[in-house]
Short mmCIF file of N, CA and C in Angstrom, two decimals:
data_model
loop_
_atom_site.label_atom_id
_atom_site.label_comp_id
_atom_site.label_asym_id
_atom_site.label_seq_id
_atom_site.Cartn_x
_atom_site.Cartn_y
_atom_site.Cartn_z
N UNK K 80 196.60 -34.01 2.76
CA UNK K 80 196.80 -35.24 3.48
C UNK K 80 196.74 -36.40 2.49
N UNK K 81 197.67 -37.44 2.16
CA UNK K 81 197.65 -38.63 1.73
C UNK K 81 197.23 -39.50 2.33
N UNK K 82 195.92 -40.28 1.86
CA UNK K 82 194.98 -41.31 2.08
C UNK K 82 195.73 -42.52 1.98
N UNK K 83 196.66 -42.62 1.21
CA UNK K 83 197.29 -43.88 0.88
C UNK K 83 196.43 -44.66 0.49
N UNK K 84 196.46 -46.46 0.61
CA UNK K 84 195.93 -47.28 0.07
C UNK K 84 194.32 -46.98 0.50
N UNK K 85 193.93 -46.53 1.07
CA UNK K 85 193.04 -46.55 2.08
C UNK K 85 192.14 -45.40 1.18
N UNK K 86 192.60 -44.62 0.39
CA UNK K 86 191.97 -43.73 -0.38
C UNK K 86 190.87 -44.00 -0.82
N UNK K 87 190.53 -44.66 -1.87
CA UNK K 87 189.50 -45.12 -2.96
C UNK K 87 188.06 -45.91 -1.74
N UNK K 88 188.20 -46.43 -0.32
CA UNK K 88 187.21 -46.61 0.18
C UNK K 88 186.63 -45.87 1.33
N UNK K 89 187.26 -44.46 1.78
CA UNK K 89 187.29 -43.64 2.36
C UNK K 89 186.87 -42.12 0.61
N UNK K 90 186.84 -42.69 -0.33
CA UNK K 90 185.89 -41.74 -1.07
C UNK K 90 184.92 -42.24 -0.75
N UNK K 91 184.69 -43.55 -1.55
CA UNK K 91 183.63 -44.07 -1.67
C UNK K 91 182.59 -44.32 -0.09
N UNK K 92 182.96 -44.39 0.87
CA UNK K 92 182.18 -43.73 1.93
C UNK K 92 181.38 -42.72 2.09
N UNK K 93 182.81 -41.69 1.64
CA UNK K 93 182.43 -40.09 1.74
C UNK K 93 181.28 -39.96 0.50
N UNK K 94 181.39 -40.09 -0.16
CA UNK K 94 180.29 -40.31 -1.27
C UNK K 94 178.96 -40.84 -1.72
N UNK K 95 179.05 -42.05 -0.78
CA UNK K 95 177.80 -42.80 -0.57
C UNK K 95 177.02 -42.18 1.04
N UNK K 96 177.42 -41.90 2.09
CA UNK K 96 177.17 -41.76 3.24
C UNK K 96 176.95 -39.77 3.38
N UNK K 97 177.58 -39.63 2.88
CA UNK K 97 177.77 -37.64 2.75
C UNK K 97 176.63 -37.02 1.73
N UNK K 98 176.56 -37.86 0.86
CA UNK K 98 176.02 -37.06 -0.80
C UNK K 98 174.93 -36.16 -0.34
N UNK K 99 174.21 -36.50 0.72
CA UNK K 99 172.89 -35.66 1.14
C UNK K 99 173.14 -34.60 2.16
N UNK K 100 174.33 -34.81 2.74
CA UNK K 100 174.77 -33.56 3.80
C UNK K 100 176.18 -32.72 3.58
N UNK K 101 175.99 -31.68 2.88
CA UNK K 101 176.76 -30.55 2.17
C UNK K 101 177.35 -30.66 3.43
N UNK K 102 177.53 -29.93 4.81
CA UNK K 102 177.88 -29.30 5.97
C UNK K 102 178.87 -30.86 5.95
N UNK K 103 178.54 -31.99 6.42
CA UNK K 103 179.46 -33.06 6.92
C UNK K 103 180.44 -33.08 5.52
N UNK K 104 180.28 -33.28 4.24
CA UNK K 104 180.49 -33.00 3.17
C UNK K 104 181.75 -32.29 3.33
N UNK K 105 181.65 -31.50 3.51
CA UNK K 105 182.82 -29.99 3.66
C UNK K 105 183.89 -30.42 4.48
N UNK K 106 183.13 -30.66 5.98
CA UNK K 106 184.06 -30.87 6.81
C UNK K 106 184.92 -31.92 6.97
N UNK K 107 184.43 -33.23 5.86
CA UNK K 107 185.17 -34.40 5.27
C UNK K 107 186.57 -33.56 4.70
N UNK K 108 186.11 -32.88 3.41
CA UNK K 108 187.16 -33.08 2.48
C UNK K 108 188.21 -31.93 3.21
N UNK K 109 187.76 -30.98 4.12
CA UNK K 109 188.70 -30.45 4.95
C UNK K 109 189.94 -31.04 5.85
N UNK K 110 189.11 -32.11 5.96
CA UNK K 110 190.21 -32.65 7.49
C UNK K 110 191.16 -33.59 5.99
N UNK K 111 190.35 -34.17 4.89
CA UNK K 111 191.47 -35.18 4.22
C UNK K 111 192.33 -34.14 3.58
N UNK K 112 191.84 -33.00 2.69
CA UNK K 112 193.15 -32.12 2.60
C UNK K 112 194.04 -31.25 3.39
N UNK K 113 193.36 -31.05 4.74
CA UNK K 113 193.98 -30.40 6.01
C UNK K 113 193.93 -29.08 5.54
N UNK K 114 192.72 -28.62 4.48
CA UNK K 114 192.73 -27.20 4.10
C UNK K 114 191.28 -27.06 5.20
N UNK K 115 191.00 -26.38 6.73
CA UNK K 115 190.34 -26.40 7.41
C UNK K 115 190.56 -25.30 8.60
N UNK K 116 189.74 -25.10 9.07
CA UNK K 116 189.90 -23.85 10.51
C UNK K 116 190.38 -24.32 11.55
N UNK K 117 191.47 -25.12 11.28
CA UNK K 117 193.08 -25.39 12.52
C UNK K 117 193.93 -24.30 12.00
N UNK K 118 194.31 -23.99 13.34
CA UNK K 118 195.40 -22.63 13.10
C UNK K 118 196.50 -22.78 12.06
N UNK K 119 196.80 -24.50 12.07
CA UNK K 119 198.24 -24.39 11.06
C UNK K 119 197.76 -23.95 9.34
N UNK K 120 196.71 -24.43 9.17
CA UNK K 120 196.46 -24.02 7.77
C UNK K 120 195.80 -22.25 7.97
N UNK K 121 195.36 -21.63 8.76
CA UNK K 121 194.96 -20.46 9.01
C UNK K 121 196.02 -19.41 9.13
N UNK K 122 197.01 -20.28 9.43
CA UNK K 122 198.10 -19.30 10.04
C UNK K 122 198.79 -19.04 8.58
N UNK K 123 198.91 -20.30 8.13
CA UNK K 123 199.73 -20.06 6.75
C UNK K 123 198.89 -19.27 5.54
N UNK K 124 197.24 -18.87 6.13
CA UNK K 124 196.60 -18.01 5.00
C UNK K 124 196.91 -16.23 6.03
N UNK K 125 197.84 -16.53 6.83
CA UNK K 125 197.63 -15.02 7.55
C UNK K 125 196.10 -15.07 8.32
N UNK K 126 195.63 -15.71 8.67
CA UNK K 126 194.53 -15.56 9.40
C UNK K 126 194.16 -15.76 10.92
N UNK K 127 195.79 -16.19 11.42
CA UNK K 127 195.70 -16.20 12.87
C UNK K 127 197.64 -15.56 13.34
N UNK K 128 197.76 -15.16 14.24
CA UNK K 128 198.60 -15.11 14.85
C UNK K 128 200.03 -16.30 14.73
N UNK K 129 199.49 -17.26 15.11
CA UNK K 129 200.24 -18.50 15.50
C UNK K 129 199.19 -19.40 15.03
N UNK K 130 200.14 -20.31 14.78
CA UNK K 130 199.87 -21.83 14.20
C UNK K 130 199.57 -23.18 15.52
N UNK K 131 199.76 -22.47 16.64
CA UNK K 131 199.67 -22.84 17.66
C UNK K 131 198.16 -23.26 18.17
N UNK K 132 198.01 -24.58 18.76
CA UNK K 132 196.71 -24.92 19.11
C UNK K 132 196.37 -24.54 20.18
N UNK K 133 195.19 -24.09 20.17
CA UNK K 133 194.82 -23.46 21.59
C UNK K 133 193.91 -23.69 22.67
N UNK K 134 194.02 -24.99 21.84
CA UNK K 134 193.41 -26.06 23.16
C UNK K 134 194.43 -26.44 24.07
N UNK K 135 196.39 -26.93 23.46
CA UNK K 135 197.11 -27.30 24.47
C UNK K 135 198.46 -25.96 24.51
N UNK K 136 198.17 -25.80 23.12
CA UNK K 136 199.35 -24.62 22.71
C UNK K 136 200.81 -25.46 22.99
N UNK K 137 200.55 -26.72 23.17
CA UNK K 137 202.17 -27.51 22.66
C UNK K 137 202.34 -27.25 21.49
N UNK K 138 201.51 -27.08 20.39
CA UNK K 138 202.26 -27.61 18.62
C UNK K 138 201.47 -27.11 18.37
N UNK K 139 201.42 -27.32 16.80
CA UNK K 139 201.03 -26.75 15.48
C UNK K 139 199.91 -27.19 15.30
N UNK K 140 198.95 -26.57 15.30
CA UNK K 140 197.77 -26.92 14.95
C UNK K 140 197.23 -27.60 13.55
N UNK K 141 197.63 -29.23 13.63
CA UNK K 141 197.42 -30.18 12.29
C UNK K 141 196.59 -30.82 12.23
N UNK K 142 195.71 -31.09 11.12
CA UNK K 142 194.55 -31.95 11.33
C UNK K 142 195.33 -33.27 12.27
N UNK K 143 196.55 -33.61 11.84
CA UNK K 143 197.02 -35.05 12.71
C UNK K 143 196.68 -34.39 13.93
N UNK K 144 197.43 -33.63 14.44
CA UNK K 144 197.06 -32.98 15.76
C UNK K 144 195.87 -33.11 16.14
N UNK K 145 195.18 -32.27 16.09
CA UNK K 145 193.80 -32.45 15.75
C UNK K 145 193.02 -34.18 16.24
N UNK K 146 193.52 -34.88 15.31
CA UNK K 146 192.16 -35.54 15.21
C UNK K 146 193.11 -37.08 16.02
N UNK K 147 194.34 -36.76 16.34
CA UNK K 147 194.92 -38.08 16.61
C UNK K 147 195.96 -38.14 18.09
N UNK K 148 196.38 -36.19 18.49
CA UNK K 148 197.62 -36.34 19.50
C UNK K 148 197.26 -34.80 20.21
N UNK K 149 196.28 -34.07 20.09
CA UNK K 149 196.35 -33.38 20.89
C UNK K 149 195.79 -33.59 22.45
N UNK K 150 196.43 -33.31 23.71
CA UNK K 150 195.89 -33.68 24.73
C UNK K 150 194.72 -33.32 25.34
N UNK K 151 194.56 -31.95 25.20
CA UNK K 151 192.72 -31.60 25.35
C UNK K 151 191.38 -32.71 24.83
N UNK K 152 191.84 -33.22 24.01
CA UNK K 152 190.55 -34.32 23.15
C UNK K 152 191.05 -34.76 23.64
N UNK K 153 191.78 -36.08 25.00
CA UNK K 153 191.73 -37.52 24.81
C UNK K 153 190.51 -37.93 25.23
N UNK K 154 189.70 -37.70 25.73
CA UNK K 154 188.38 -38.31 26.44
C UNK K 154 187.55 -38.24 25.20
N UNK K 155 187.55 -37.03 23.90
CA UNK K 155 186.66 -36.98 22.96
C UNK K 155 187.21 -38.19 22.12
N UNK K 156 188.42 -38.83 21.96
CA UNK K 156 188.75 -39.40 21.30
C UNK K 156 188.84 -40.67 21.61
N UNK K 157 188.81 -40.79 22.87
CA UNK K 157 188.62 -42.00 23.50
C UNK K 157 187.16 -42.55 23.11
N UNK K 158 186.33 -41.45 23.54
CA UNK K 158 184.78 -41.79 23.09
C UNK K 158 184.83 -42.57 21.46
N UNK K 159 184.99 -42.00 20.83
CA UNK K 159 184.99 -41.64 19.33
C UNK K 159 185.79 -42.87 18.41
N UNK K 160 187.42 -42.98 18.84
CA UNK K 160 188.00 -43.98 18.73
C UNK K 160 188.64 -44.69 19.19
N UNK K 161 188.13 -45.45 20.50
CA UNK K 161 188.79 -45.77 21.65
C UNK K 161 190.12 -46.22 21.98
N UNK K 162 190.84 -44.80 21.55
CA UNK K 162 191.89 -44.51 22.16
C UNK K 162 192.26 -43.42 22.15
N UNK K 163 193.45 -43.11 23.19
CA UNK K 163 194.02 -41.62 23.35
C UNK K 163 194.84 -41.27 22.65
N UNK K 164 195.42 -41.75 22.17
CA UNK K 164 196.54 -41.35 21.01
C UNK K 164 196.61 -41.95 19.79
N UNK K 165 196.68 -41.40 18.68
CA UNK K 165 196.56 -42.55 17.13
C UNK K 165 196.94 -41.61 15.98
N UNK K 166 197.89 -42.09 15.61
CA UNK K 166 198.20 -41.91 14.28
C UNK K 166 197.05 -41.44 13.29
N UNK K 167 197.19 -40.43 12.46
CA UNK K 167 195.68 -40.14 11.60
C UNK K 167 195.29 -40.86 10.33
N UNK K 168 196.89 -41.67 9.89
CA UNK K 168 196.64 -42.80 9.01
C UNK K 168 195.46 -43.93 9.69
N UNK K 169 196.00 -44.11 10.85
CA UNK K 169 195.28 -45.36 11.76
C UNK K 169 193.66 -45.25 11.88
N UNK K 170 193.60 -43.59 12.16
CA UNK K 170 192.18 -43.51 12.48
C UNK K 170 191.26 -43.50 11.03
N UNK K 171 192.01 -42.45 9.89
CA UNK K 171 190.99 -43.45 8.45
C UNK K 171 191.17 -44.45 7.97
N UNK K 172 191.82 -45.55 8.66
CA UNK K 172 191.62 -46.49 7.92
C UNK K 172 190.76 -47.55 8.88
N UNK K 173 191.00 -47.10 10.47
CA UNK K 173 190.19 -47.91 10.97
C UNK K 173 188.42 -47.50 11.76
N UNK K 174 187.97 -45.95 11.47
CA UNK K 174 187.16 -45.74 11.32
C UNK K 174 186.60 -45.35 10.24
N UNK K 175 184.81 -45.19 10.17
CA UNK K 175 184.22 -44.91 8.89
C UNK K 175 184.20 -43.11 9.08
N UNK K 176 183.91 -42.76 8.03
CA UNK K 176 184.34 -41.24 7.52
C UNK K 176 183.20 -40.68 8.47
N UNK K 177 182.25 -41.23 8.32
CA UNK K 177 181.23 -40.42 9.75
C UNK K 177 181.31 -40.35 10.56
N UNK K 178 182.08 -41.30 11.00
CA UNK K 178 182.97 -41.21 13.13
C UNK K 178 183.27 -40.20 12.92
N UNK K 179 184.76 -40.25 11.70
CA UNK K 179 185.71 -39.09 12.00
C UNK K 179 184.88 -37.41 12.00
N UNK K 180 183.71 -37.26 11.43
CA UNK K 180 182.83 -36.46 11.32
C UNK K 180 182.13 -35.67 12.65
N UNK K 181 181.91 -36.70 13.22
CA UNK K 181 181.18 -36.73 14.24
C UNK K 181 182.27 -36.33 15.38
N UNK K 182 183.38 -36.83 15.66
CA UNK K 182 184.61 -36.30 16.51
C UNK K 182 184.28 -34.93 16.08
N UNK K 183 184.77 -34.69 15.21
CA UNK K 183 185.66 -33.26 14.59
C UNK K 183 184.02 -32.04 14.93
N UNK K 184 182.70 -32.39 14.85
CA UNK K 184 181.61 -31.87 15.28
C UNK K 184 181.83 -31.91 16.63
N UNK K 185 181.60 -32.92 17.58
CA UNK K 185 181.61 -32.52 18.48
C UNK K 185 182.80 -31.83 19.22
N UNK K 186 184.07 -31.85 18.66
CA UNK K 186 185.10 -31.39 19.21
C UNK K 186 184.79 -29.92 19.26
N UNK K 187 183.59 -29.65 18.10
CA UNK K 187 183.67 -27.71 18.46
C UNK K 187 184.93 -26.57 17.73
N UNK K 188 185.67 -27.63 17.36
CA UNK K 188 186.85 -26.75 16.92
C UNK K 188 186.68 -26.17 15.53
N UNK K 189 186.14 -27.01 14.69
CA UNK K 189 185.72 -26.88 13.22
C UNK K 189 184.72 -25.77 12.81
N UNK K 190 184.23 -25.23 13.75
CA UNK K 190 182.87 -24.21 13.53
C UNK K 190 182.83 -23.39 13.01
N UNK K 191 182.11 -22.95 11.88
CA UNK K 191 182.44 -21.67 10.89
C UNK K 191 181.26 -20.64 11.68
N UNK K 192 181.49 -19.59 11.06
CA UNK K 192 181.12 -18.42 11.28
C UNK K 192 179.27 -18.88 11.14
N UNK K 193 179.12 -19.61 10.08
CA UNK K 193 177.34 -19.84 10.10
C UNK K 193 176.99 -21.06 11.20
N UNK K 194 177.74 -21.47 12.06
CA UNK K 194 177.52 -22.14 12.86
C UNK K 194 177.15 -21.83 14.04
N UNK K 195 177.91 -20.79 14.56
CA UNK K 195 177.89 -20.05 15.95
C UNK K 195 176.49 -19.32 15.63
N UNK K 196 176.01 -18.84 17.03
CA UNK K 196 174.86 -18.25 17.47
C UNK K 196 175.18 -16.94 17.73
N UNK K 197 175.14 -16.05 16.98
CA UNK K 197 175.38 -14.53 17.40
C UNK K 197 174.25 -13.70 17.70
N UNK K 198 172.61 -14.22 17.77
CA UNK K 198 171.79 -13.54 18.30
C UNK K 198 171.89 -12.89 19.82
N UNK K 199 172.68 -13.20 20.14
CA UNK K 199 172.73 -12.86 21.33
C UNK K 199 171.68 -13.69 22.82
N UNK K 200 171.12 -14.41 22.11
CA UNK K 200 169.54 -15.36 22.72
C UNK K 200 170.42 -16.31 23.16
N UNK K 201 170.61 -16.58 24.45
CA UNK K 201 170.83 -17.91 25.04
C UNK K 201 169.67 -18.65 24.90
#
């Protein structure tokens, strides 16, 4: 993903605000390179079926998708960046890197394997 002008204070966020949390850390530089556990980059490692999102299964599962036009999140995104639809240029440049953090956490979609609860213990 190209940061454009917007690059150099969207590090320096990520850098000053992240440095102490590896986990948010990760899931930063995932969504800015779009190398992350959305089907479109999964699909293209052979790791899913389809590239297809399966929250709406209209499109390709893209961090833009993702974090700016899929219809399942508009209420998360509404919360988050009050609005339902947005460009993903729009949303780093007009939120701080920990919103976008905090979406992409609570959205649930991002969850690695050490995240989930497999004890079986509700």
């Amino acid at each position: 993903m190209i940061l454009g002008r917007n690059g150099p204070k969207i590090v320096k966020n990520l850098n000053n605000s992240l440095k102490h949390n590896r986990k948010d850390y990760r899931t930063a530089i995932q969504l800015i390179t779009g190398h992350c556990g959305l089907n479109k980059h999964l699909h293209n490692m052979h790791k899913t079926d389809s590239s297809d999102c399966p929250l709406c299964g209209q499109v390709e599962e893209t961090v833009s998708h993702f974090l700016g036009q899929c219809p399942a999140l508009t209420q998360l995104r509404l919360q988050h960046f009050n609005d339902y639809y947005l460009a993903v240029n729009d949303i780093f440049h007009n939120n701080h890197i920990t919103n976008i953090i905090y979406y992409a956490n609570n959205s649930k979609r991002l969850l690695g394997p050490e995240d989930t609860d497999n004890s079986g213990v509700t």
